[in-house]
PDB file of C-alpha atoms in Angstrom:
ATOM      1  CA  UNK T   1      63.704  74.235 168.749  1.00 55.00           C
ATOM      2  CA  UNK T   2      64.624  77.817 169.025  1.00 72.00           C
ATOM      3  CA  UNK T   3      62.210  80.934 167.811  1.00 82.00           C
ATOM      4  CA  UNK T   4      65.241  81.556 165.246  1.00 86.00           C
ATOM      5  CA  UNK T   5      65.339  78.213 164.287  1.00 87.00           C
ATOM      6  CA  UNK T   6      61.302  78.242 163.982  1.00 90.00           C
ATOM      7  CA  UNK T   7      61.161  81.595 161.763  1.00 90.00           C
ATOM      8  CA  UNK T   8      63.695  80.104 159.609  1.00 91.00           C
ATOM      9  CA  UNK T   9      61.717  77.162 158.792  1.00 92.00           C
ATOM     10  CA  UNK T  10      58.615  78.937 158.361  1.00 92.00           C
ATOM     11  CA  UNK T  11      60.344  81.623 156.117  1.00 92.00           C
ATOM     12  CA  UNK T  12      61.342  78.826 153.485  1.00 93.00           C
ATOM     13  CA  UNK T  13      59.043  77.963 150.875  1.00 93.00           C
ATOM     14  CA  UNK T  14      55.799  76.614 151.838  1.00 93.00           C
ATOM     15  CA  UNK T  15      55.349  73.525 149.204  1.00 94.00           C
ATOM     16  CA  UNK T  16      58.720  72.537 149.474  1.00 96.00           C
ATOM     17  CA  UNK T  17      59.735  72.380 153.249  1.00 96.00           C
ATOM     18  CA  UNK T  18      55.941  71.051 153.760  1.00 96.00           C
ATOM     19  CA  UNK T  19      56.677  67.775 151.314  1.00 97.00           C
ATOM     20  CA  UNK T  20      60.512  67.912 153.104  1.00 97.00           C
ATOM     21  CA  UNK T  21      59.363  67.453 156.863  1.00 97.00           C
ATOM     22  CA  UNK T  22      56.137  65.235 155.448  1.00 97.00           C
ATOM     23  CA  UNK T  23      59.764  62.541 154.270  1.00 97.00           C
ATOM     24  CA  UNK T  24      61.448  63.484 156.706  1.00 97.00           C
ATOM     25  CA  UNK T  25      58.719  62.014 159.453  1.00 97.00           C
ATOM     26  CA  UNK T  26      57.164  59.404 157.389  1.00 97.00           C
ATOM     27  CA  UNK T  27      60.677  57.765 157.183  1.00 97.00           C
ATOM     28  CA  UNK T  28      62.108  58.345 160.958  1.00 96.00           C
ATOM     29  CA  UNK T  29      58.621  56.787 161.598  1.00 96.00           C
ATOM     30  CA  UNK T  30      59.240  54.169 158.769  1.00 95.00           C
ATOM     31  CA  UNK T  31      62.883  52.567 159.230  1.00 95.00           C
ATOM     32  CA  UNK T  32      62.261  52.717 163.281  1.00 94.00           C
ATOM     33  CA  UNK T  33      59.414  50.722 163.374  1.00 93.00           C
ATOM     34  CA  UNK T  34      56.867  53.458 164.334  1.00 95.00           C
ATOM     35  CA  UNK T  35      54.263  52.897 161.192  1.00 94.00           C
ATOM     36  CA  UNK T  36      54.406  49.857 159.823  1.00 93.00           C
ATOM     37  CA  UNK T  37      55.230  49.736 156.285  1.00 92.00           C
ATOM     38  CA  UNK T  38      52.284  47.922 154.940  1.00 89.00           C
ATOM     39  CA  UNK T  39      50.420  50.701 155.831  1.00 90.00           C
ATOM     40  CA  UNK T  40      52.297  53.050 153.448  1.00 92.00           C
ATOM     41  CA  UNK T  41      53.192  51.389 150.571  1.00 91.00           C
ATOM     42  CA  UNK T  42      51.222  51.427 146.598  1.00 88.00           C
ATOM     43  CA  UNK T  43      49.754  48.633 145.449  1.00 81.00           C
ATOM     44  CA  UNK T  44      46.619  48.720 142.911  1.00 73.00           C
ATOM     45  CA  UNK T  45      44.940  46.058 144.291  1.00 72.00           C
ATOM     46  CA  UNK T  46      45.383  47.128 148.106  1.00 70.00           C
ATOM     47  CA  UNK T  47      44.031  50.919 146.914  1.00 65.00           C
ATOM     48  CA  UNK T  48      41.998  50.442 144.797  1.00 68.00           C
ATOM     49  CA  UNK T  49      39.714  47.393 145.188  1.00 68.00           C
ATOM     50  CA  UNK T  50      39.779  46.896 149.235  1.00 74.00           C
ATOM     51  CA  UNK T  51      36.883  48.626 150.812  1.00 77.00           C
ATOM     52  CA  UNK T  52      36.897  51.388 152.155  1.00 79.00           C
ATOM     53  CA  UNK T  53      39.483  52.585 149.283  1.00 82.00           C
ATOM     54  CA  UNK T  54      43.384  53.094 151.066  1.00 85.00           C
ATOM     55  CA  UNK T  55      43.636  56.175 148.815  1.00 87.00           C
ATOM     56  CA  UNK T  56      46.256  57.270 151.478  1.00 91.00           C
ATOM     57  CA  UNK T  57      48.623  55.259 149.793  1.00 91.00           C
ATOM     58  CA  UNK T  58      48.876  57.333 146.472  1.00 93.00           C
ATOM     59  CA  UNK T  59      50.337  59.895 148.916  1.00 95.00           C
ATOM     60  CA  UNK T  60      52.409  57.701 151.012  1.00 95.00           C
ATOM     61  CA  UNK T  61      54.120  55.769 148.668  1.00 95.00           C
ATOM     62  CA  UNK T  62      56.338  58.816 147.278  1.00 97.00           C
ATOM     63  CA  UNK T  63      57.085  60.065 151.172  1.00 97.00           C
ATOM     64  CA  UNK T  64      59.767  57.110 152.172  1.00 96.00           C
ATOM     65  CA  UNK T  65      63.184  57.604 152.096  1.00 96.00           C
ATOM     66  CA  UNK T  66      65.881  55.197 151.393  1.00 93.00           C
ATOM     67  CA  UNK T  67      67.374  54.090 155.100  1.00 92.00           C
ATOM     68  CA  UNK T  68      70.370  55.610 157.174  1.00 91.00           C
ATOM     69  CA  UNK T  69      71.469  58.628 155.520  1.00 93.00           C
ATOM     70  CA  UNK T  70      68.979  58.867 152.968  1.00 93.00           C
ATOM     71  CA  UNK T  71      66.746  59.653 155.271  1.00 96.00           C
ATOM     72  CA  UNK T  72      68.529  63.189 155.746  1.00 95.00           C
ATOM     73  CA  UNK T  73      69.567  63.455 152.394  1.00 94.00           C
ATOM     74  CA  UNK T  74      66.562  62.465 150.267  1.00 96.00           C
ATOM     75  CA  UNK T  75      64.104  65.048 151.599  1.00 97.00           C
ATOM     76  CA  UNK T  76      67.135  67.689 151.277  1.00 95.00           C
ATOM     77  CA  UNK T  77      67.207  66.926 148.016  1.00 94.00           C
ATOM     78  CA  UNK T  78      63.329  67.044 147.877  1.00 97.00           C
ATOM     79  CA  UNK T  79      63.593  70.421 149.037  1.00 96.00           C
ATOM     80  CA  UNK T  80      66.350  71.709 147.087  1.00 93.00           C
ATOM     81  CA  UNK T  81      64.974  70.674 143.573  1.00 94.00           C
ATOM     82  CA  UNK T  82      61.042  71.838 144.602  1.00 95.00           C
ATOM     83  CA  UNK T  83      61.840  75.257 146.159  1.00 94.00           C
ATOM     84  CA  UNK T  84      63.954  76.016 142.622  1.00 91.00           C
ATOM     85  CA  UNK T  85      60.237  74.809 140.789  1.00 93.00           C
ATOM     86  CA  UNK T  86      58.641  77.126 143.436  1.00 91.00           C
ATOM     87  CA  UNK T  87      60.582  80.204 143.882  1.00 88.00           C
ATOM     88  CA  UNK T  88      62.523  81.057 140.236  1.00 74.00           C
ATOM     89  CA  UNK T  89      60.865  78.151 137.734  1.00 80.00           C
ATOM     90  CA  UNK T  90      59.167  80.728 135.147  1.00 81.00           C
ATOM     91  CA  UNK T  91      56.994  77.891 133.966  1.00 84.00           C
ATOM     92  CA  UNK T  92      55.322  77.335 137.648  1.00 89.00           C
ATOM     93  CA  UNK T  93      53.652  81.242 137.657  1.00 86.00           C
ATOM     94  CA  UNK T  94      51.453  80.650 140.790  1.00 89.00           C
ATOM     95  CA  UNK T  95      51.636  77.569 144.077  1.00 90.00           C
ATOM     96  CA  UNK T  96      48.811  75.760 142.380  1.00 93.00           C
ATOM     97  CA  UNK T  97      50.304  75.669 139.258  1.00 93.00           C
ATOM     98  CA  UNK T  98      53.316  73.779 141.371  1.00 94.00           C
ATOM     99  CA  UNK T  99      50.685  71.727 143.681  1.00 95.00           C
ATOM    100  CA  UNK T 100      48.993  70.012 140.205  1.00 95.00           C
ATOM    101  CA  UNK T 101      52.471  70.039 138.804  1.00 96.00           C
ATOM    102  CA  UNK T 102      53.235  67.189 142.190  1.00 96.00           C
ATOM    103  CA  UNK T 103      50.091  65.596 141.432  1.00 96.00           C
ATOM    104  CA  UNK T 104      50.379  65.133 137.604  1.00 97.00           C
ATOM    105  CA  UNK T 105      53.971  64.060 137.634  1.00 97.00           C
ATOM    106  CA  UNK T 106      53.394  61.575 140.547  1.00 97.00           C
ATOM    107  CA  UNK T 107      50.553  59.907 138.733  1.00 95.00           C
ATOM    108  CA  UNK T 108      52.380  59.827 135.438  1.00 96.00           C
ATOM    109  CA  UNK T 109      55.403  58.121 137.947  1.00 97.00           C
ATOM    110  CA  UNK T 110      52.641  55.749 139.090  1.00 94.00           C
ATOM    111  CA  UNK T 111      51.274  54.713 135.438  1.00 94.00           C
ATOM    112  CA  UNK T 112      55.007  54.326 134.257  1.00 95.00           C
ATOM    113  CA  UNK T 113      56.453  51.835 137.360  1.00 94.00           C
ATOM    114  CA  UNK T 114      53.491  50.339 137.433  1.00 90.00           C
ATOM    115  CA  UNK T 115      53.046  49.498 133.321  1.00 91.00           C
ATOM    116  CA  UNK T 116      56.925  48.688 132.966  1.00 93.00           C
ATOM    117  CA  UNK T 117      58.590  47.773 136.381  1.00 91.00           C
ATOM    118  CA  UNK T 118      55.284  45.696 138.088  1.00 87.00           C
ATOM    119  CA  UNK T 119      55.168  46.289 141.583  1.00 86.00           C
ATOM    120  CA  UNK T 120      57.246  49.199 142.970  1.00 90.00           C
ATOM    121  CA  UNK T 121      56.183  49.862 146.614  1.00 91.00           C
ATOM    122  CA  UNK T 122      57.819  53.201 147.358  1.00 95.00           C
ATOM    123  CA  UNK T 123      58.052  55.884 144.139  1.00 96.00           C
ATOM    124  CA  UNK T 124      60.861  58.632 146.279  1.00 97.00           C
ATOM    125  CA  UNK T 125      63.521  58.568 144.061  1.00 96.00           C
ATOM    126  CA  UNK T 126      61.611  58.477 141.130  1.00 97.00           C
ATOM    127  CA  UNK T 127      59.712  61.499 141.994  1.00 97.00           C
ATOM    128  CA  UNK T 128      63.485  63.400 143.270  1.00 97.00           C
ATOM    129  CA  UNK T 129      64.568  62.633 139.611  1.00 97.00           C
ATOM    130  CA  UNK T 130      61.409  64.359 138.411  1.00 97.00           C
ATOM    131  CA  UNK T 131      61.622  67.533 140.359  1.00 96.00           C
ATOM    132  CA  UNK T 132      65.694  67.460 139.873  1.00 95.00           C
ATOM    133  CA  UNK T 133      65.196  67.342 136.022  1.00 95.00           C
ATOM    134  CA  UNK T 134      62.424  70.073 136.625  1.00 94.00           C
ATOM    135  CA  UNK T 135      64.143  72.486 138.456  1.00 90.00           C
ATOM    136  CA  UNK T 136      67.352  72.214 135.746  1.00 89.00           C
ATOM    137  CA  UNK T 137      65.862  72.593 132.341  1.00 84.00           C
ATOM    138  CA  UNK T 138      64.992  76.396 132.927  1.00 79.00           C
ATOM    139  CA  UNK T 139      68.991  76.777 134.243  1.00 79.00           C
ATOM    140  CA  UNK T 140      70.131  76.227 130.794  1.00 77.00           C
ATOM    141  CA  UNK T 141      73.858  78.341 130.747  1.00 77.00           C
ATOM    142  CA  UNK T 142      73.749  78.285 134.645  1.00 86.00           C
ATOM    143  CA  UNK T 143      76.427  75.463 136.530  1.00 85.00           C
ATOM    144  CA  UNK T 144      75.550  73.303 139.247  1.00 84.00           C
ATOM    145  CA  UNK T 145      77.554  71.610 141.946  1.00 81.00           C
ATOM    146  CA  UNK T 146      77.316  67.780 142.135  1.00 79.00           C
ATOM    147  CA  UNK T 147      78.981  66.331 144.979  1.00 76.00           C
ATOM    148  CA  UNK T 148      82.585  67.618 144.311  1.00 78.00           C
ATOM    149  CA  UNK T 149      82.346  68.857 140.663  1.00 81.00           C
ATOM    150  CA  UNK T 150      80.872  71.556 138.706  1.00 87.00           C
ATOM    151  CA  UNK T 151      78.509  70.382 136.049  1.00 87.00           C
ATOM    152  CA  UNK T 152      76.225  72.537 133.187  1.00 89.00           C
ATOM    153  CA  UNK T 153      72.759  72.528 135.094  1.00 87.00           C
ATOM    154  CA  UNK T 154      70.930  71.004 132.589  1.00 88.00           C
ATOM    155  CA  UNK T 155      72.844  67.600 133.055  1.00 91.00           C
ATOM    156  CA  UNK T 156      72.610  66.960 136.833  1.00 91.00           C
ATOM    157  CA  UNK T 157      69.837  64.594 136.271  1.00 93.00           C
ATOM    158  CA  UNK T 158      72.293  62.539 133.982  1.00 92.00           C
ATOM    159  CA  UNK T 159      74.762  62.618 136.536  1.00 92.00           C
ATOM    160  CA  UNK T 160      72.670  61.344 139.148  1.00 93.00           C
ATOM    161  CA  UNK T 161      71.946  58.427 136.520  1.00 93.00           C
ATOM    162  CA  UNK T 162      75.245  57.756 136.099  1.00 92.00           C
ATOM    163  CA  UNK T 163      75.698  57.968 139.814  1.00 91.00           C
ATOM    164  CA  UNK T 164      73.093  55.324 140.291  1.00 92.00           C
ATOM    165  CA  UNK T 165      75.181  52.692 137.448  1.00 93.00           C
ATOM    166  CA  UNK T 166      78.105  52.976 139.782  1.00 91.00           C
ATOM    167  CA  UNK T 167      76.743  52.821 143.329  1.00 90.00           C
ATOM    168  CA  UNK T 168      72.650  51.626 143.195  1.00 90.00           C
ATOM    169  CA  UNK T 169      72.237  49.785 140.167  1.00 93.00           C
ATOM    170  CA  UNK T 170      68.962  48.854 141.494  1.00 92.00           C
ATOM    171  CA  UNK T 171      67.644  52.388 141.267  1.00 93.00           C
ATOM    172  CA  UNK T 172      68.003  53.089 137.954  1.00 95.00           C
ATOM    173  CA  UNK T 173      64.861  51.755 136.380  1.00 95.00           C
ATOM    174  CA  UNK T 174      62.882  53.489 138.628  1.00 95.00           C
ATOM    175  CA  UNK T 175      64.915  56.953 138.240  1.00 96.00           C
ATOM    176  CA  UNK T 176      63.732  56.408 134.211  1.00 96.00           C
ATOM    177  CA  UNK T 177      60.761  56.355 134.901  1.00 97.00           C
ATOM    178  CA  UNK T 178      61.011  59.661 136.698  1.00 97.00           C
ATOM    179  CA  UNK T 179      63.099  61.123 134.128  1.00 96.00           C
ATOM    180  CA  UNK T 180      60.469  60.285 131.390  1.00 97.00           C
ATOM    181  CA  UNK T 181      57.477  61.745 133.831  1.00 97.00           C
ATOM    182  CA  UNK T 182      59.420  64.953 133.958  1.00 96.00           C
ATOM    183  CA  UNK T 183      59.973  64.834 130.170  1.00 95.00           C
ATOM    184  CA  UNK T 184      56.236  64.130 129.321  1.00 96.00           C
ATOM    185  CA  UNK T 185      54.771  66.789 131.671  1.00 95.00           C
ATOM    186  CA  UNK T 186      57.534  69.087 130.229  1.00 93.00           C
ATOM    187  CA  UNK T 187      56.387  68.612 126.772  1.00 94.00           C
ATOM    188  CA  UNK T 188      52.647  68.313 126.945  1.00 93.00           C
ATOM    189  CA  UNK T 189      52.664  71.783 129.267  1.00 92.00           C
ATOM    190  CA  UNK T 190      55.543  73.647 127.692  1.00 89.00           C
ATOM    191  CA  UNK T 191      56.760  72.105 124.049  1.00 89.00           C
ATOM    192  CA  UNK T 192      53.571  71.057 122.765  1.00 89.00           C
ATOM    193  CA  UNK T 193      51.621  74.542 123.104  1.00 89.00           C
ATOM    194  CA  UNK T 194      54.554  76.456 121.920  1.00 87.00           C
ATOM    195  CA  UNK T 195      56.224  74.489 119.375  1.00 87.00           C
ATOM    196  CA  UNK T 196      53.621  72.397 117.862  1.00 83.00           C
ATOM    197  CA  UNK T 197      51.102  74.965 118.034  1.00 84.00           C
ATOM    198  CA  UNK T 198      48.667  72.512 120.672  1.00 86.00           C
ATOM    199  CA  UNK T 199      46.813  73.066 123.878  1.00 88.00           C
ATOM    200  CA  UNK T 200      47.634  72.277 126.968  1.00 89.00           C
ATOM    201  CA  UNK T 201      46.796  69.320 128.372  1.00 88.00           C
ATOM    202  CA  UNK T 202      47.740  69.438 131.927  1.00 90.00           C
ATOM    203  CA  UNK T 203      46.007  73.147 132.626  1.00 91.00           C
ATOM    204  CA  UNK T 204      46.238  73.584 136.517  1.00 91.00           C
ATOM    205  CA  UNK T 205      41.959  73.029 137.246  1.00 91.00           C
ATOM    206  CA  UNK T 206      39.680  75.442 138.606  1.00 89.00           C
ATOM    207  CA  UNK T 207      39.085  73.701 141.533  1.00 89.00           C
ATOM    208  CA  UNK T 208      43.269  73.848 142.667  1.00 89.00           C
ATOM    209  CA  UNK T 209      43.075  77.403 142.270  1.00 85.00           C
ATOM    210  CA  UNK T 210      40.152  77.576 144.915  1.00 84.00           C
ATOM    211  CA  UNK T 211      42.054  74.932 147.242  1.00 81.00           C
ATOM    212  CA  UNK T 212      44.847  77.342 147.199  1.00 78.00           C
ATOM    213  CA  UNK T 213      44.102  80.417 147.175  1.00 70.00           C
ATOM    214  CA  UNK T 214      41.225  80.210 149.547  1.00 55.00           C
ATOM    215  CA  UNK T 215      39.890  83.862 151.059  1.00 53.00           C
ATOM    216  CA  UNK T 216      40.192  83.191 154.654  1.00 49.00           C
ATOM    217  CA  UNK T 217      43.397  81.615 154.881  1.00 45.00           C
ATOM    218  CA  UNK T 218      46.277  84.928 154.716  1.00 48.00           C
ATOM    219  CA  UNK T 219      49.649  84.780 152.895  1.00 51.00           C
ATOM    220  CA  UNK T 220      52.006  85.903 155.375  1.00 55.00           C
ATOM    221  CA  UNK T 221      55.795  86.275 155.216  1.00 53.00           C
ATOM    222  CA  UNK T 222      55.945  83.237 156.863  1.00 54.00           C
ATOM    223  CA  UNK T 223      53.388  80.688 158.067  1.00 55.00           C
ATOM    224  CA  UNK T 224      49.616  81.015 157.417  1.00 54.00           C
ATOM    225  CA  UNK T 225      47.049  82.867 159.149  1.00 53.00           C
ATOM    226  CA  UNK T 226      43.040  82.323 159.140  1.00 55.00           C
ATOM    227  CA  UNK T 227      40.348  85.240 158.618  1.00 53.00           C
ATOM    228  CA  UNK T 228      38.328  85.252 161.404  1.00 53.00           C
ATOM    229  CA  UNK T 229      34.858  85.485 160.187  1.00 52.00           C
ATOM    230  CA  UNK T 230      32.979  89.086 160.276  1.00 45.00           C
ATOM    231  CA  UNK T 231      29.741  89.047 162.258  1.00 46.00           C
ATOM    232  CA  UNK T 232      26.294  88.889 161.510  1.00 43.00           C
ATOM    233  CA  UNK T 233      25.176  91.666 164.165  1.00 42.00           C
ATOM    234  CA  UNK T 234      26.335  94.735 164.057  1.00 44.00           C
ATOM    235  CA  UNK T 235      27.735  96.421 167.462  1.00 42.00           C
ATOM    236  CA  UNK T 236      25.842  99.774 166.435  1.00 41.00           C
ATOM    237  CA  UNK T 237      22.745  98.411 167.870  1.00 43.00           C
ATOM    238  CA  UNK T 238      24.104  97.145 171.726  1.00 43.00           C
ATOM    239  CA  UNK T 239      22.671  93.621 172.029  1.00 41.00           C
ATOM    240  CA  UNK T 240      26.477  92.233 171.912  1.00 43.00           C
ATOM    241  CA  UNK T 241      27.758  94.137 174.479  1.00 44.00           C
ATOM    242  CA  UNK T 242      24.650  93.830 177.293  1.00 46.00           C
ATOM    243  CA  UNK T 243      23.693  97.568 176.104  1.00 46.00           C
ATOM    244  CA  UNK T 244      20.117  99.018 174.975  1.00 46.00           C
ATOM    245  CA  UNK T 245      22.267 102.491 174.108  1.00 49.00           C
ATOM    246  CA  UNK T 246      23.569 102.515 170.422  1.00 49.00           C
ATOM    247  CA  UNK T 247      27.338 103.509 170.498  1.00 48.00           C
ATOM    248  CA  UNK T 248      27.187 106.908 169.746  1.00 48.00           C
ATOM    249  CA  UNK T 249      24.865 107.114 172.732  1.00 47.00           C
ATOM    250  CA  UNK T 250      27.609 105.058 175.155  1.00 48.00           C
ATOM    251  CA  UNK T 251      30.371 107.365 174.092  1.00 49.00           C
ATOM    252  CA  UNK T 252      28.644 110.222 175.918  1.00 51.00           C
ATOM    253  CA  UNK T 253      29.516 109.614 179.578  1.00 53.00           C
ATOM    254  CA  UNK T 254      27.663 107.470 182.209  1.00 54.00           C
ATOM    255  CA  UNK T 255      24.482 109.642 182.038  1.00 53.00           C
ATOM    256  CA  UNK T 256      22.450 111.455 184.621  1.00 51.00           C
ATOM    257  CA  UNK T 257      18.570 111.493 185.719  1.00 48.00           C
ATOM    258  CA  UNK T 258      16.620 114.451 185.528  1.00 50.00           C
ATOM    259  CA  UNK T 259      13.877 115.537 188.023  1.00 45.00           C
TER     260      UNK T 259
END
């Protein structure tokens, strides 16, 4: 891969091309045989209950695409719906706020396939429902492009519903389920405080906020760079350099013996 190509990638936003590529791998590694998929799938009793806990698999089960060319197309659509949360989504202030936005959603996903649908192994297109009705409800007045036709933002999500009746029936529960995480984290972070005159219940922790914005690591324009850490033993006194002269001694010259 080219240094172009390389700056580009690292100059889109971090969340959303880090979830993209984490798809995009899981599934070439998926479909061809390179992980097997009992290792990646959710189930509560394989998580949960076997010892040591597989908690992996809260992670994995949202990262595999649907085969052949949904394994290009799912994470672009991944990316496309997250960076919109990430980069213009006024409800998403800060990248932790969008980090514990992923995690609340994707357990609410879990709770919901797993109450009404039983056993759902893989949770992708539930969770690219979620970020796609996201990423549109602030885009009220605004059109989107879907497929070949021009659409009000606000109903892409119904579109890719009806989508799903005409070409993957078998998708559609799952996509509800989605579409009713969205709506629930939607209302108990956004309607509920502002309407109803409630708190939030889905407050982005303390402890996200540290994981995040952590001193040593520096926001860059693109990538991430690490603080090195200041030393302990000042220079002014010569032990790190093999000198018994303080600096302001060794700046003087090389010295000369008199007598």
């Amino acid at each position: 891969m080219s240094s172009d190509a390389m700056d580009a990638y690292w100059q889109l936003q971090p969340l959303a091309r880090t979830l993209a590529t984490a798809i995009f791998i899981t599934s070439i590694g998926g479909h061809m045989g390179l992980i097997p998929m009992e290792w990646l799938y959710f189930h509560s009793s394989v998580a949960i209950f076997k010892m040591p806990p597989q908690i992996w698999r809260f992670i994995t089960t949202f990262l595999l695409s649907s085969p052949k060319l949904g394994i290009i197309l799912d994470p672009y659509f991944v990316y496309q719906y997250l960076s919109q949360i990430e980069a213009g989504n006024p409800k998403f202030q800060r990248k932790e706020d969008v980090l514990w936005y992923l995690i609340t959603v994707s357990g609410i996903i879990l709770l919901l396939t797993q109450y009404f649908l039983g056993f759902e192994p893989f949770l992708l297109g539930a969770l690219i429902m979620a970020l796609c009705y996201t990423g549109s409800q602030d885009q009220r007045g605004m059109k989107a492009n879907f497929f070949f036709f021009t659409v009000p933002a606000q109903l892409v999500p119904y579109c890719m519903l009806g989508m799903s009746v005409i070409m993957n029936p078998a998708a559609l529960p799952q996509q509800i389920c989605g579409l009713l995480a969205a709506h629930l984290h939607d209302f108990l972070v956004r309607l509920w405080p502002e309407f109803g005159g409630g708190r939030n219940w889905l407050a982005t922790p303390a402890f996200v906020s540290r994981l995040v914005t952590t001193p040593r690591l520096l926001q860059r324009e693109y990538g991430t760079g690490i603080r090195p850490r200041t030393q302990t033993s000042g220079s002014s006194t010569g032990a790190s350099t093999g000198s018994v002269l303080p600096d302001s001694w060794r700046t003087r010259g090389t010295g000369h013996r008199l007598g």
